[in-house]
Short mmCIF file of N, CA and C and ligand atoms in Angstrom, two decimals:
data_model
loop_
_atom_site.label_atom_id
_atom_site.label_comp_id
_atom_site.label_asym_id
_atom_site.label_seq_id
_atom_site.Cartn_x
_atom_site.Cartn_y
_atom_site.Cartn_z
N MET A 1 -21.09 -15.47 54.88
CA MET A 1 -21.97 -16.70 54.81
C MET A 1 -21.54 -17.61 53.24
N VAL A 2 -21.27 -18.49 53.44
CA VAL A 2 -20.87 -18.95 51.93
C VAL A 2 -21.56 -20.27 52.18
N ILE A 3 -22.25 -20.07 50.76
CA ILE A 3 -23.04 -21.14 50.22
C ILE A 3 -22.56 -22.03 49.17
N THR A 4 -22.19 -23.46 49.60
CA THR A 4 -21.34 -24.14 48.19
C THR A 4 -22.17 -25.09 48.12
N GLY A 5 -21.49 -26.15 47.25
CA GLY A 5 -22.03 -27.11 46.90
C GLY A 5 -21.71 -27.82 45.33
N PRO A 6 -21.97 -28.64 44.86
CA PRO A 6 -21.26 -29.22 43.50
C PRO A 6 -22.23 -28.70 42.51
N SER A 7 -21.95 -28.58 41.26
CA SER A 7 -22.63 -27.82 40.49
C SER A 7 -23.94 -28.79 40.26
N GLY A 8 -24.86 -28.37 39.84
CA GLY A 8 -26.29 -29.14 39.71
C GLY A 8 -27.21 -29.19 40.75
N VAL A 9 -26.43 -28.82 42.03
CA VAL A 9 -27.39 -29.09 43.22
C VAL A 9 -28.12 -28.20 43.30
N GLY A 10 -28.33 -26.67 42.81
CA GLY A 10 -29.40 -25.96 42.80
C GLY A 10 -29.31 -24.58 43.74
N LYS A 11 -27.96 -24.75 43.70
CA LYS A 11 -27.33 -23.53 45.00
C LYS A 11 -27.60 -22.12 44.68
N GLY A 12 -27.44 -21.86 43.44
CA GLY A 12 -27.94 -20.80 42.59
C GLY A 12 -29.07 -20.39 42.77
N THR A 13 -30.06 -21.14 42.73
CA THR A 13 -31.72 -21.08 42.97
C THR A 13 -31.82 -20.66 44.36
N ILE A 14 -31.27 -21.46 45.16
CA ILE A 14 -31.73 -21.18 46.92
C ILE A 14 -30.93 -19.97 47.32
N ARG A 15 -29.69 -19.69 46.77
CA ARG A 15 -29.27 -18.07 46.59
C ARG A 15 -29.80 -17.25 46.73
N GLN A 16 -30.61 -16.92 45.26
CA GLN A 16 -31.46 -15.88 44.83
C GLN A 16 -32.53 -15.71 45.67
N GLU A 17 -33.32 -16.99 46.17
CA GLU A 17 -34.51 -16.92 46.80
C GLU A 17 -34.00 -16.36 48.21
N VAL A 18 -33.09 -16.90 48.83
CA VAL A 18 -32.67 -16.61 49.95
C VAL A 18 -32.53 -15.12 50.61
N ILE A 19 -31.63 -14.62 49.37
CA ILE A 19 -31.40 -13.00 49.38
C ILE A 19 -32.84 -12.19 49.14
N ARG A 20 -33.72 -12.63 48.38
CA ARG A 20 -34.82 -12.08 48.46
C ARG A 20 -35.68 -11.76 49.52
N ARG A 21 -35.40 -13.17 50.44
CA ARG A 21 -36.47 -12.77 51.34
C ARG A 21 -35.29 -12.25 52.69
N THR A 22 -34.38 -12.37 52.65
CA THR A 22 -33.77 -11.98 53.99
C THR A 22 -32.89 -10.57 53.95
N GLY A 23 -33.05 -9.84 52.29
CA GLY A 23 -32.31 -8.46 52.24
C GLY A 23 -31.04 -8.72 52.33
N ALA A 24 -30.16 -9.75 52.28
CA ALA A 24 -28.68 -9.95 52.52
C ALA A 24 -27.85 -9.48 51.21
N SER A 25 -26.72 -9.19 51.26
CA SER A 25 -26.10 -8.50 50.27
C SER A 25 -25.24 -10.01 49.47
N TYR A 26 -25.28 -9.70 48.13
CA TYR A 26 -24.73 -10.94 47.23
C TYR A 26 -23.71 -10.29 46.72
N SER A 27 -22.13 -11.24 47.15
CA SER A 27 -20.84 -10.93 46.53
C SER A 27 -20.95 -11.31 44.87
N VAL A 28 -20.99 -10.01 44.17
CA VAL A 28 -20.75 -10.74 42.95
C VAL A 28 -19.31 -11.02 42.52
N SER A 29 -18.83 -12.24 41.77
CA SER A 29 -17.85 -12.79 41.36
C SER A 29 -17.32 -12.27 40.19
N ALA A 30 -15.86 -12.29 39.99
CA ALA A 30 -15.52 -12.05 38.58
C ALA A 30 -15.45 -13.38 38.06
N THR A 31 -15.44 -13.31 36.74
CA THR A 31 -15.08 -14.66 36.19
C THR A 31 -14.59 -14.52 34.68
N THR A 32 -13.91 -15.54 34.61
CA THR A 32 -13.33 -15.34 32.63
C THR A 32 -14.42 -16.13 31.81
N ARG A 33 -15.44 -16.64 32.33
CA ARG A 33 -16.22 -17.04 31.51
C ARG A 33 -17.26 -16.22 30.57
N LEU A 34 -17.99 -16.61 29.42
CA LEU A 34 -18.71 -15.60 28.67
C LEU A 34 -19.82 -15.73 29.64
N PRO A 35 -20.76 -14.42 29.32
CA PRO A 35 -22.06 -14.31 29.81
C PRO A 35 -23.05 -15.20 29.23
N ARG A 36 -23.56 -15.76 30.13
CA ARG A 36 -25.17 -16.78 29.35
C ARG A 36 -26.29 -15.81 29.13
N ALA A 37 -26.95 -16.07 28.48
CA ALA A 37 -28.20 -15.47 27.93
C ALA A 37 -29.11 -14.78 28.69
N GLY A 38 -29.36 -13.57 29.15
CA GLY A 38 -29.79 -12.97 30.30
C GLY A 38 -29.06 -12.36 31.48
N GLU A 39 -27.74 -12.70 31.35
CA GLU A 39 -26.74 -12.26 32.38
C GLU A 39 -26.29 -10.92 32.33
N VAL A 40 -26.27 -10.55 33.23
CA VAL A 40 -26.09 -9.05 33.39
C VAL A 40 -24.71 -8.79 33.98
N ASP A 41 -23.57 -7.87 33.28
CA ASP A 41 -22.52 -7.78 33.64
C ASP A 41 -22.18 -6.89 35.31
N GLY A 42 -22.00 -7.24 36.39
CA GLY A 42 -21.74 -6.34 37.26
C GLY A 42 -23.33 -6.82 38.25
N ARG A 43 -24.29 -7.60 38.12
CA ARG A 43 -24.95 -8.05 38.34
C ARG A 43 -24.86 -9.60 38.93
N ASP A 44 -24.66 -10.29 37.91
CA ASP A 44 -24.81 -11.85 37.93
C ASP A 44 -23.42 -12.15 38.11
N TYR A 45 -22.42 -11.15 37.53
CA TYR A 45 -20.71 -11.76 37.65
C TYR A 45 -20.21 -10.30 36.98
N TYR A 46 -19.04 -10.22 36.97
CA TYR A 46 -17.92 -9.26 36.53
C TYR A 46 -17.52 -10.09 35.78
N PHE A 47 -17.50 -9.87 34.32
CA PHE A 47 -17.12 -10.68 33.05
C PHE A 47 -15.99 -9.78 32.75
N VAL A 48 -14.69 -10.91 32.96
CA VAL A 48 -13.60 -9.85 32.52
C VAL A 48 -12.70 -11.01 31.80
N ASP A 49 -11.42 -10.50 31.23
CA ASP A 49 -10.68 -11.32 30.41
C ASP A 49 -9.38 -12.02 31.53
N ARG A 50 -8.69 -13.10 30.94
CA ARG A 50 -7.72 -13.63 31.71
C ARG A 50 -6.89 -12.66 32.35
N GLN A 51 -6.42 -11.61 31.57
CA GLN A 51 -5.59 -10.83 32.02
C GLN A 51 -5.81 -9.95 33.10
N THR A 52 -6.96 -9.39 33.07
CA THR A 52 -7.66 -8.63 33.88
C THR A 52 -7.58 -9.32 35.41
N PHE A 53 -8.00 -11.16 35.10
CA PHE A 53 -7.92 -11.47 36.17
C PHE A 53 -6.84 -11.89 37.16
N GLN A 54 -6.03 -12.06 35.93
CA GLN A 54 -4.43 -12.53 36.55
C GLN A 54 -4.25 -11.09 37.44
N ARG A 55 -4.40 -10.09 36.94
CA ARG A 55 -3.97 -8.72 37.60
C ARG A 55 -4.92 -8.40 38.75
N MET A 56 -6.08 -9.02 38.87
CA MET A 56 -7.03 -9.25 40.43
C MET A 56 -5.77 -10.22 41.32
N ILE A 57 -5.27 -11.09 40.63
CA ILE A 57 -4.86 -11.98 41.29
C ILE A 57 -3.44 -11.37 41.79
N ASP A 58 -2.77 -10.98 41.00
CA ASP A 58 -1.30 -10.08 41.28
C ASP A 58 -1.80 -9.28 42.40
N ASP A 59 -2.56 -8.24 42.00
CA ASP A 59 -2.85 -7.40 43.27
C ASP A 59 -3.59 -7.48 44.79
N ASP A 60 -3.63 -8.93 44.71
CA ASP A 60 -4.41 -9.39 45.92
C ASP A 60 -5.84 -8.61 46.28
N GLU A 61 -6.48 -8.68 44.97
CA GLU A 61 -8.06 -8.00 45.20
C GLU A 61 -8.69 -9.07 45.84
N LEU A 62 -8.63 -10.51 45.47
CA LEU A 62 -9.48 -11.48 45.55
C LEU A 62 -9.54 -12.17 47.08
N LEU A 63 -10.95 -12.14 47.57
CA LEU A 63 -10.58 -12.76 48.77
C LEU A 63 -10.52 -14.55 48.76
N GLU A 64 -11.13 -15.12 47.47
CA GLU A 64 -10.35 -16.59 47.15
C GLU A 64 -10.72 -16.61 45.40
N TRP A 65 -10.03 -18.01 45.09
CA TRP A 65 -10.32 -17.73 43.38
C TRP A 65 -10.33 -19.40 43.25
N ALA A 66 -10.73 -19.87 42.25
CA ALA A 66 -10.55 -21.23 42.01
C ALA A 66 -10.80 -21.08 40.01
N ASP A 67 -10.25 -22.42 39.98
CA ASP A 67 -10.28 -22.68 38.02
C ASP A 67 -11.59 -23.85 38.38
N VAL A 68 -12.74 -23.35 37.76
CA VAL A 68 -14.10 -24.48 37.60
C VAL A 68 -13.94 -24.73 36.29
N PHE A 69 -13.75 -25.92 35.76
CA PHE A 69 -14.09 -26.55 34.77
C PHE A 69 -13.25 -25.53 33.84
N GLY A 70 -12.04 -25.23 33.91
CA GLY A 70 -10.93 -24.60 33.12
C GLY A 70 -11.55 -23.02 33.08
N ARG A 71 -12.25 -22.38 34.12
CA ARG A 71 -12.63 -21.13 33.98
C ARG A 71 -12.30 -20.66 35.43
N LEU A 72 -11.69 -19.30 35.35
CA LEU A 72 -11.53 -18.68 36.37
C LEU A 72 -12.44 -18.13 37.30
N TYR A 73 -12.63 -18.21 38.55
CA TYR A 73 -13.97 -17.55 39.04
C TYR A 73 -13.33 -17.05 40.65
N GLY A 74 -13.63 -15.62 41.11
CA GLY A 74 -13.07 -15.38 42.14
C GLY A 74 -13.86 -14.21 42.86
N THR A 75 -13.88 -14.07 44.09
CA THR A 75 -14.60 -13.09 44.96
C THR A 75 -13.52 -11.55 45.34
N PRO A 76 -13.87 -10.99 44.65
CA PRO A 76 -13.52 -9.47 45.04
C PRO A 76 -13.56 -9.29 46.51
N GLU A 77 -12.67 -8.82 47.32
CA GLU A 77 -12.63 -8.87 48.77
C GLU A 77 -13.31 -7.52 49.52
N LYS A 78 -12.88 -6.43 48.56
CA LYS A 78 -13.25 -5.46 48.70
C LYS A 78 -14.96 -5.27 49.39
N PRO A 79 -15.58 -5.40 48.42
CA PRO A 79 -17.07 -5.24 48.67
C PRO A 79 -17.61 -6.10 49.90
N VAL A 80 -16.60 -7.10 50.00
CA VAL A 80 -17.04 -8.15 51.09
C VAL A 80 -16.59 -7.62 52.62
N LYS A 81 -15.54 -7.30 52.26
CA LYS A 81 -15.50 -6.27 53.90
C LYS A 81 -16.30 -5.06 53.89
N GLN A 82 -16.42 -4.31 52.99
CA GLN A 82 -17.17 -2.98 53.17
C GLN A 82 -18.54 -3.25 53.66
N ALA A 83 -19.29 -4.57 53.11
CA ALA A 83 -20.34 -4.41 53.72
C ALA A 83 -20.89 -5.26 54.92
N ILE A 84 -19.58 -6.17 55.47
CA ILE A 84 -19.63 -6.52 56.74
C ILE A 84 -19.42 -5.43 57.46
N GLU A 85 -18.51 -4.46 57.26
CA GLU A 85 -18.07 -3.21 57.88
C GLU A 85 -19.77 -2.21 58.34
N GLN A 86 -20.37 -2.48 57.34
CA GLN A 86 -21.86 -1.88 57.49
C GLN A 86 -23.14 -2.57 57.95
N GLY A 87 -22.41 -3.61 58.49
CA GLY A 87 -23.34 -4.62 59.40
C GLY A 87 -23.83 -5.50 58.61
N ARG A 88 -23.42 -5.75 57.29
CA ARG A 88 -24.77 -6.56 56.39
C ARG A 88 -23.86 -7.97 56.50
N THR A 89 -25.03 -8.84 56.18
CA THR A 89 -25.09 -10.02 55.95
C THR A 89 -24.75 -10.28 54.46
N VAL A 90 -23.38 -10.88 54.06
CA VAL A 90 -22.78 -11.17 52.63
C VAL A 90 -22.93 -12.76 52.27
N ILE A 91 -23.56 -12.90 51.32
CA ILE A 91 -23.54 -14.08 51.07
C ILE A 91 -23.11 -14.27 49.82
N LEU A 92 -21.61 -15.35 49.68
CA LEU A 92 -20.91 -15.95 48.69
C LEU A 92 -21.79 -17.21 48.22
N GLU A 93 -21.74 -17.20 46.87
CA GLU A 93 -22.04 -18.71 46.48
C GLU A 93 -21.25 -19.14 45.25
N ILE A 94 -20.23 -20.07 45.72
CA ILE A 94 -18.75 -20.13 45.16
C ILE A 94 -18.94 -21.99 45.55
N ASP A 95 -17.94 -22.39 44.76
CA ASP A 95 -17.37 -23.45 44.70
C ASP A 95 -16.89 -24.20 46.26
N VAL A 96 -16.45 -25.30 46.25
CA VAL A 96 -16.02 -25.95 47.39
C VAL A 96 -14.60 -25.59 47.80
N GLN A 97 -13.84 -25.62 46.73
CA GLN A 97 -12.37 -24.87 46.90
C GLN A 97 -12.58 -23.72 47.48
N GLY A 98 -13.19 -23.03 46.99
CA GLY A 98 -13.08 -21.47 46.93
C GLY A 98 -13.85 -21.27 48.60
N GLY A 99 -14.39 -22.06 48.97
CA GLY A 99 -15.09 -21.99 50.27
C GLY A 99 -13.92 -22.57 51.23
N LEU A 100 -13.33 -23.46 50.89
CA LEU A 100 -12.22 -23.59 52.27
C LEU A 100 -11.09 -22.85 51.99
N GLN A 101 -10.84 -21.78 51.08
CA GLN A 101 -10.17 -20.80 51.05
C GLN A 101 -10.48 -19.92 52.03
N VAL A 102 -12.00 -19.40 51.77
CA VAL A 102 -12.48 -18.52 52.79
C VAL A 102 -12.39 -19.02 54.23
N ARG A 103 -12.67 -20.05 54.33
CA ARG A 103 -12.14 -20.43 55.84
C ARG A 103 -11.06 -20.25 56.28
N ARG A 104 -10.39 -20.57 55.80
CA ARG A 104 -8.77 -20.27 55.98
C ARG A 104 -8.56 -18.66 56.68
N LYS A 105 -9.29 -17.79 55.70
CA LYS A 105 -9.24 -16.30 56.01
C LYS A 105 -9.97 -15.64 56.68
N MET A 106 -10.96 -16.19 56.76
CA MET A 106 -12.38 -15.99 57.72
C MET A 106 -13.16 -16.85 58.48
N PRO A 107 -12.43 -17.53 59.11
CA PRO A 107 -13.15 -18.88 59.95
C PRO A 107 -14.34 -18.04 60.72
N GLU A 108 -14.48 -17.13 60.83
CA GLU A 108 -15.59 -16.79 61.54
C GLU A 108 -16.91 -16.62 60.74
N ALA A 109 -16.98 -17.00 59.49
CA ALA A 109 -17.75 -17.25 58.58
C ALA A 109 -18.92 -18.20 58.56
N THR A 110 -20.03 -18.19 57.85
CA THR A 110 -20.85 -19.53 58.30
C THR A 110 -21.12 -20.30 57.10
N PHE A 111 -20.51 -21.53 56.97
CA PHE A 111 -20.56 -22.36 55.75
C PHE A 111 -21.59 -23.42 55.72
N ILE A 112 -22.18 -23.22 54.43
CA ILE A 112 -23.49 -24.14 54.39
C ILE A 112 -22.89 -24.82 53.16
N LEU A 113 -23.29 -26.17 53.16
CA LEU A 113 -23.03 -27.06 52.24
C LEU A 113 -24.65 -27.71 51.59
N VAL A 114 -24.69 -27.23 50.68
CA VAL A 114 -26.04 -27.85 49.82
C VAL A 114 -25.66 -29.30 48.98
N LEU A 115 -26.41 -30.04 49.43
CA LEU A 115 -26.40 -31.66 49.13
C LEU A 115 -27.48 -31.72 47.68
N PRO A 116 -27.15 -32.75 47.22
CA PRO A 116 -28.53 -33.73 46.28
C PRO A 116 -28.97 -34.55 47.31
N PRO A 117 -30.67 -34.77 46.90
CA PRO A 117 -31.18 -35.81 47.89
C PRO A 117 -30.33 -37.27 47.07
N SER A 118 -29.61 -37.30 46.35
CA SER A 118 -29.11 -38.66 46.20
C SER A 118 -27.71 -38.68 44.73
N ASP A 119 -27.18 -39.67 44.84
CA ASP A 119 -26.15 -39.67 43.75
C ASP A 119 -26.78 -39.46 42.59
N GLU A 120 -28.09 -40.53 42.49
CA GLU A 120 -28.49 -40.52 41.05
C GLU A 120 -29.34 -39.55 40.69
N GLU A 121 -30.49 -38.86 42.10
CA GLU A 121 -30.78 -37.48 41.52
C GLU A 121 -29.54 -36.28 41.10
N LEU A 122 -28.54 -36.21 41.79
CA LEU A 122 -27.43 -35.53 40.98
C LEU A 122 -27.42 -35.90 39.86
N ALA A 123 -26.95 -37.19 39.37
CA ALA A 123 -26.69 -37.73 37.55
C ALA A 123 -27.86 -36.87 37.01
N ARG A 124 -28.93 -37.20 37.28
CA ARG A 124 -30.15 -37.06 36.74
C ARG A 124 -30.39 -35.46 36.38
N ARG A 125 -29.85 -34.84 37.39
CA ARG A 125 -29.90 -33.31 37.12
C ARG A 125 -28.98 -32.83 36.14
N LEU A 126 -27.96 -33.30 36.24
CA LEU A 126 -26.90 -32.70 35.19
C LEU A 126 -26.99 -33.19 34.05
N ARG A 127 -27.50 -34.26 34.02
CA ARG A 127 -27.87 -34.71 32.62
C ARG A 127 -28.95 -34.09 31.85
N GLY A 128 -29.76 -33.71 33.01
CA GLY A 128 -31.30 -32.70 32.34
C GLY A 128 -30.69 -31.80 31.77
N ARG A 129 -29.73 -30.71 32.46
CA ARG A 129 -28.82 -29.57 31.82
C ARG A 129 -28.85 -29.62 30.30
N GLY A 130 -28.70 -30.88 29.74
CA GLY A 130 -28.96 -31.13 28.36
C GLY A 130 -27.65 -30.67 27.40
N SER A 131 -27.74 -29.88 26.98
CA SER A 131 -26.65 -28.74 25.91
C SER A 131 -25.18 -29.63 25.86
N GLU A 132 -25.01 -30.18 26.86
CA GLU A 132 -23.59 -30.32 27.03
C GLU A 132 -22.86 -31.89 26.63
N GLY A 133 -23.81 -32.93 26.12
CA GLY A 133 -23.46 -34.30 26.15
C GLY A 133 -22.81 -35.27 26.97
N GLU A 134 -23.18 -36.38 26.82
CA GLU A 134 -22.75 -37.38 27.73
C GLU A 134 -21.57 -37.06 28.41
N ALA A 135 -20.29 -37.13 27.63
CA ALA A 135 -19.14 -37.33 28.48
C ALA A 135 -19.18 -35.97 29.19
N GLU A 136 -19.48 -34.60 28.93
CA GLU A 136 -19.25 -33.67 29.55
C GLU A 136 -20.14 -33.93 30.85
N ALA A 137 -21.35 -34.42 30.80
CA ALA A 137 -22.23 -34.92 31.73
C ALA A 137 -21.28 -35.75 32.94
N ASP A 138 -20.76 -36.49 32.61
CA ASP A 138 -20.16 -37.62 33.33
C ASP A 138 -18.63 -37.11 33.73
N ARG A 139 -18.16 -35.76 33.07
CA ARG A 139 -16.97 -35.28 33.67
C ARG A 139 -17.67 -34.52 35.14
N ARG A 140 -18.75 -33.63 34.77
CA ARG A 140 -19.17 -32.76 35.69
C ARG A 140 -19.70 -33.57 37.25
N LEU A 141 -20.42 -35.20 36.88
CA LEU A 141 -20.72 -35.80 37.79
C LEU A 141 -19.35 -36.19 38.88
N ALA A 142 -18.32 -36.75 37.84
CA ALA A 142 -17.18 -37.16 38.77
C ALA A 142 -16.98 -35.98 39.65
N ALA A 143 -16.51 -34.70 38.79
CA ALA A 143 -16.12 -33.39 39.58
C ALA A 143 -17.33 -33.31 40.84
N ALA A 144 -18.36 -33.48 40.71
CA ALA A 144 -19.55 -32.97 41.73
C ALA A 144 -19.13 -34.02 42.71
N ARG A 145 -19.03 -35.22 42.63
CA ARG A 145 -18.66 -36.47 44.02
C ARG A 145 -17.36 -35.74 44.48
N LYS A 146 -16.53 -35.55 43.84
CA LYS A 146 -15.24 -35.21 44.25
C LYS A 146 -15.34 -33.92 45.38
N GLU A 147 -15.96 -33.10 44.94
CA GLU A 147 -16.22 -32.03 45.54
C GLU A 147 -16.89 -32.02 46.77
N ILE A 148 -18.15 -32.87 46.71
CA ILE A 148 -18.83 -32.98 47.77
C ILE A 148 -17.94 -33.99 48.94
N GLU A 149 -17.16 -35.27 48.37
CA GLU A 149 -15.76 -35.88 49.33
C GLU A 149 -15.06 -34.61 49.85
N ALA A 150 -14.88 -33.85 49.16
CA ALA A 150 -13.25 -32.69 49.73
C ALA A 150 -14.30 -31.96 50.81
N ALA A 151 -15.56 -31.75 50.63
CA ALA A 151 -16.30 -30.73 51.52
C ALA A 151 -16.34 -31.63 52.74
N GLU A 152 -16.83 -33.07 52.86
CA GLU A 152 -17.29 -33.50 53.71
C GLU A 152 -15.88 -33.85 54.67
N ARG A 153 -14.89 -34.11 54.14
CA ARG A 153 -13.50 -34.42 54.61
C ARG A 153 -13.11 -33.31 55.39
N SER A 154 -13.40 -32.01 54.89
CA SER A 154 -12.81 -30.65 55.48
C SER A 154 -13.41 -30.57 56.72
N GLY A 155 -14.76 -30.74 57.24
CA GLY A 155 -15.08 -30.86 58.46
C GLY A 155 -15.75 -29.02 58.50
N ALA A 156 -15.59 -28.22 57.60
CA ALA A 156 -15.76 -26.63 57.83
C ALA A 156 -17.24 -26.52 57.43
N TYR A 157 -17.97 -27.47 57.17
CA TYR A 157 -19.50 -27.19 56.77
C TYR A 157 -20.67 -27.75 57.81
N LYS A 158 -20.58 -26.94 58.71
CA LYS A 158 -21.42 -27.14 60.16
C LYS A 158 -22.58 -27.26 59.41
N HIS A 159 -23.20 -26.79 58.66
CA HIS A 159 -24.62 -26.71 58.12
C HIS A 159 -24.64 -27.52 56.72
N LYS A 160 -25.54 -28.40 56.67
CA LYS A 160 -25.63 -29.07 55.68
C LYS A 160 -27.23 -28.94 55.28
N VAL A 161 -27.35 -28.73 53.85
CA VAL A 161 -28.71 -28.63 53.43
C VAL A 161 -29.47 -29.54 52.17
N VAL A 162 -30.08 -30.43 52.48
CA VAL A 162 -29.97 -31.32 51.46
C VAL A 162 -31.19 -30.62 50.58
N ASN A 163 -31.17 -30.40 49.21
CA ASN A 163 -32.13 -29.75 48.41
C ASN A 163 -32.77 -30.97 47.88
N ASP A 164 -33.93 -31.37 48.28
CA ASP A 164 -34.68 -32.31 47.93
C ASP A 164 -35.72 -31.32 47.24
N ASP A 165 -36.72 -30.51 48.38
CA ASP A 165 -37.87 -29.65 48.03
C ASP A 165 -37.21 -28.30 48.04
N LEU A 166 -37.48 -27.71 47.36
CA LEU A 166 -36.56 -26.52 47.11
C LEU A 166 -37.04 -25.27 48.16
N GLU A 167 -38.47 -25.37 48.34
CA GLU A 167 -38.95 -24.37 49.54
C GLU A 167 -38.48 -24.68 50.66
N GLN A 168 -38.22 -25.85 51.11
CA GLN A 168 -37.92 -26.48 52.53
C GLN A 168 -36.04 -26.20 52.50
N ALA A 169 -35.54 -26.31 51.43
CA ALA A 169 -34.24 -25.93 51.60
C ALA A 169 -33.93 -24.61 51.88
N VAL A 170 -34.99 -23.60 50.97
CA VAL A 170 -34.53 -21.98 51.27
C VAL A 170 -35.02 -21.65 52.45
N ARG A 171 -36.29 -22.31 53.25
CA ARG A 171 -36.35 -21.96 54.57
C ARG A 171 -35.42 -22.37 55.45
N GLN A 172 -34.72 -23.36 55.15
CA GLN A 172 -33.56 -24.14 56.07
C GLN A 172 -32.56 -23.08 56.04
N VAL A 173 -32.01 -22.53 54.90
CA VAL A 173 -31.08 -21.61 54.87
C VAL A 173 -31.46 -19.91 55.30
N VAL A 174 -32.58 -19.89 55.16
CA VAL A 174 -33.29 -18.47 55.57
C VAL A 174 -33.06 -18.70 57.58
N ASP A 175 -33.86 -19.66 57.79
CA ASP A 175 -33.30 -19.90 59.36
C ASP A 175 -31.56 -19.91 59.76
N ILE A 176 -30.95 -20.09 59.17
CA ILE A 176 -29.43 -19.98 59.19
C ILE A 176 -29.15 -18.68 59.42
N VAL A 177 -29.51 -18.19 58.48
CA VAL A 177 -29.29 -16.40 58.16
C VAL A 177 -29.73 -16.06 59.40
N ASN A 178 -30.86 -15.82 60.01
CA ASN A 178 -31.36 -15.39 60.91
C ASN A 178 -30.89 -15.90 62.15
N GLU A 179 -30.47 -16.90 62.27
CA GLU A 179 -29.77 -17.67 63.41
C GLU A 179 -28.64 -16.62 63.94
N GLU A 180 -27.93 -16.31 62.72
CA GLU A 180 -26.58 -16.08 62.80
C GLU A 180 -26.38 -14.57 62.89
N ARG A 181 -27.49 -13.97 62.70
CA ARG A 181 -27.89 -12.70 62.68
C ARG A 181 -28.09 -12.42 64.03
N SER A 182 -28.91 -13.07 64.77
CA SER A 182 -29.53 -12.60 66.04
C SER A 182 -28.25 -13.19 67.06
N GLY A 183 -27.13 -13.86 66.24
CA GLY A 183 -25.98 -14.03 67.43
C GLY A 183 -25.98 -15.39 68.43
N PRO A 184 -25.30 -15.60 69.07
CA PRO A 184 -25.25 -17.23 70.06
C PRO A 184 -26.00 -16.41 71.14
P1 5GP B 1 -21.36 -21.15 36.61
O1 5GP B 1 -20.40 -20.82 35.39
O2 5GP B 1 -22.62 -22.25 36.30
O3 5GP B 1 -22.25 -19.68 36.99
O4 5GP B 1 -20.61 -21.14 38.17
C1 5GP B 1 -19.57 -22.58 38.09
C2 5GP B 1 -19.26 -22.68 39.43
O5 5GP B 1 -18.62 -21.78 39.87
C3 5GP B 1 -20.48 -23.16 40.35
O6 5GP B 1 -20.08 -23.94 41.45
C4 5GP B 1 -20.67 -21.39 41.27
O7 5GP B 1 -20.65 -21.84 42.56
C5 5GP B 1 -18.70 -21.65 40.78
N1 5GP B 1 -18.60 -20.01 41.48
C6 5GP B 1 -19.13 -18.79 41.07
N2 5GP B 1 -18.54 -17.61 41.40
C7 5GP B 1 -17.48 -18.18 42.19
C8 5GP B 1 -16.50 -17.58 42.72
O8 5GP B 1 -16.19 -16.25 43.27
N3 5GP B 1 -15.54 -18.40 43.56
C9 5GP B 1 -15.45 -19.78 43.35
N4 5GP B 1 -14.51 -20.15 43.65
N5 5GP B 1 -16.41 -20.51 42.78
C10 5GP B 1 -17.50 -19.46 42.18
#
């Protein structure tokens, strides 16, 4: 199951809560970005250098990967395959470009697009992140709009969840997980 959406939309919070409630497995990504305060290697991400990431690409270890704001992010394929073989539901929380790569390789996956309630609200949330300054917030907003457009255009996202009220958004995603588990 792929949860995607633009940065600032709250997909990380939704993903954490959905995993807590459903017991689904989380696919831990590799990234070249540095850990933020409180992040743990192997739990939040595998924090690797560019050389290691490049080796993972060369050795075909990644199910998908993308450059997000100049940093590389990718999904190690083996743990995903293993979890699926064990009959588990695996959740990937990745960007739109990555989601579209997964669709090519695993069209049977379920794709969920998390959307902001409005463009104004998305802008407010991205600015609210603070630390980065106005120019950076504008850049992220432009990128977020493009991501939404690309996701909509692809037609890959059967499920759309508007993150207006967090609890409601979490419930919608939990329902989708349960529906997929019980089969058609
Ligand atoms: P952050 O640095 O804030 O944790 O993540 C930045 C963006 O990268 C988010 O939109 C997140 O969903 C995305 N991301 C995280 N892991 C992966 C991954 O493995 N592949 C792709 N394509 N995007 C990822």
